[in-house]
């Protein structure tokens, strides 16, 4: 496993790999890796000749009041976790990614106005911009994204299609803690008591899924109210940003549940903003 | 010379060329080719193994009140002009470039707020979006742009740098009619009398350059007023959008002329919006 810190060096490595016909599987991360990330890396290893993991806490995707400074970082631990899985770990510096005079931004409209887009203005603009840059540097054949960040996955899938990137955007299943909480680097913000209470999120979303798939409830409002009632029973819940039921491709709220949908939650337990979702098959 | 109309076919051709190590010179155009375009194509041919020219009147870069529908088109004539110069002519269809659900846009901030950006809202967003798509499809080693569209050249140069595209953006000298008018597909909008009067533009800009380089005038206002006075003497001048003196990289107006600058003009003669510029060396 080789650690690469320069953009130019990473591009040369990728260009050389492409020239000899190697497929590149890419897992972009913000580091502080957990089993969710590692499942993406393992999948990338299975499906490609070479695996590149990037670690970059992207300042562009954090709002001014968000947790960029406190976001957990542990490069040494990350590198140890990747040792037998990745061929290259790309760790660029912010000042090389966004040098003085940097001015170019990519936005996926429509898909970014709903859900987290309503609560984190500029977030997805920061995500698409950095991911496009990383794609241009790493030149992957396939790029792997966890479905915990469902909206992010759909936005990047759309960007890759719209910009003719010839990169396969591969969604991967959510990896959960034993209590059901979706794994996230931000889970370290939770106290032990808060962590225990977060099990309610996945339970509530799963109950919503059951209401639709098995009880044939078709009114999203009925399902959402039930989920909200369950989650609100948690004492350490500070705030719900949203509970929404949307169409999987356009991410627009549905009036009536008649085809596959996704139920998504975002909210705060203690100081941790948590997101989760379940896909509903019909 | 091969005409390619499908995005997928063009990408396959470019991928195959890259695999065998061929350099690709790319000239993106909106067609209705003139000697300015052909000078770019000849330069691309000199400096690369393979030359790709695209012809695409990009709806995204025209404002609702602009001349998208009346923009001159003549594919047969264009193909004849390119016959001995280009290896591939890529002519995509708008419905394949922007299919239903298309949502992704690229913007270069800062550089696009001044000059034409003030008069054509959304224009550069349309330009950068289509050029990035074309770059991703054609995968050029070098891309050629005329300096008549000076702001466009700087904006695309910035985009290529910011997005780590590894494409050399090559600026090419303005090609002029015998009377000094910068060549443009839009010049066909001019009547014979209007065309003759447009010679004043380059004369006035050249006089401005002389005032700075030889008369040592350092106050941009003095130079601009002199240029304006000259251009306003033309009867068929309908409207001046701007005469500005800017720093070449940031495109910001200068208070005092102390280093190289560019003097730019945009305005209407009859129904034709014309732009032109001269670079001033100090």
Tab-separated table of N, CA, C and O in Angstrom, chain B residues 17 54 58 88 126-127 129 134 209 211 220 231 252 256:
chain	number	residue	atom	x	y	z
B	17	UNK	N	-7.845	5.842	-28.971
B	17	UNK	CA	-6.698	6.677	-29.350
B	17	UNK	C	-5.751	6.882	-28.166
B	17	UNK	O	-4.528	6.802	-28.311
B	54	UNK	N	-15.535	19.787	-32.813
B	54	UNK	CA	-16.959	19.569	-32.521
B	54	UNK	C	-17.770	20.728	-33.072
B	54	UNK	O	-17.295	21.872	-33.138
B	58	UNK	N	-24.847	25.283	-28.728
B	58	UNK	CA	-25.208	24.896	-27.364
B	58	UNK	C	-26.337	25.757	-26.808
B	58	UNK	O	-26.111	26.909	-26.443
B	88	UNK	N	-11.699	13.801	-36.994
B	88	UNK	CA	-13.061	13.495	-36.559
B	88	UNK	C	-13.833	14.797	-36.372
B	88	UNK	O	-13.290	15.765	-35.833
B	126	UNK	N	-23.382	28.153	-19.119
B	126	UNK	CA	-23.665	27.293	-20.271
B	126	UNK	C	-22.404	26.879	-21.003
B	126	UNK	O	-22.272	25.732	-21.439
B	127	UNK	N	-21.468	27.808	-21.116
B	127	UNK	CA	-20.211	27.524	-21.818
B	127	UNK	C	-19.382	26.493	-21.045
B	127	UNK	O	-18.937	25.486	-21.601
B	129	UNK	N	-20.273	24.392	-18.765
B	129	UNK	CA	-20.941	23.093	-18.680
B	129	UNK	C	-20.756	22.300	-19.969
B	129	UNK	O	-20.359	21.129	-19.938
B	134	UNK	N	-17.894	18.186	-23.283
B	134	UNK	CA	-17.142	17.871	-24.515
B	134	UNK	C	-15.736	17.361	-24.161
B	134	UNK	O	-15.238	16.413	-24.781
B	209	UNK	N	-4.341	51.040	-27.209
B	209	UNK	CA	-3.094	50.315	-26.929
B	209	UNK	C	-1.883	51.247	-27.119
B	209	UNK	O	-0.959	51.276	-26.293
B	211	UNK	N	-1.895	54.522	-26.946
B	211	UNK	CA	-1.877	55.548	-25.886
B	211	UNK	C	-1.154	55.032	-24.646
B	211	UNK	O	-0.415	55.773	-23.988
B	220	UNK	N	-6.811	54.499	-16.848
B	220	UNK	CA	-7.685	53.750	-17.755
B	220	UNK	C	-8.860	54.596	-18.269
B	220	UNK	O	-9.305	54.421	-19.396
B	231	UNK	N	-15.337	55.093	-31.324
B	231	UNK	CA	-16.341	54.095	-31.738
B	231	UNK	C	-17.710	54.742	-31.925
B	231	UNK	O	-18.463	54.391	-32.834
B	252	UNK	N	-10.322	41.672	-13.589
B	252	UNK	CA	-10.859	42.784	-12.805
B	252	UNK	C	-10.352	44.105	-13.381
B	252	UNK	O	-9.201	44.207	-13.821
B	256	UNK	N	-5.168	51.783	-12.214
B	256	UNK	CA	-4.019	52.440	-12.813
B	256	UNK	C	-3.321	51.384	-13.657
B	256	UNK	O	-3.228	50.219	-13.260
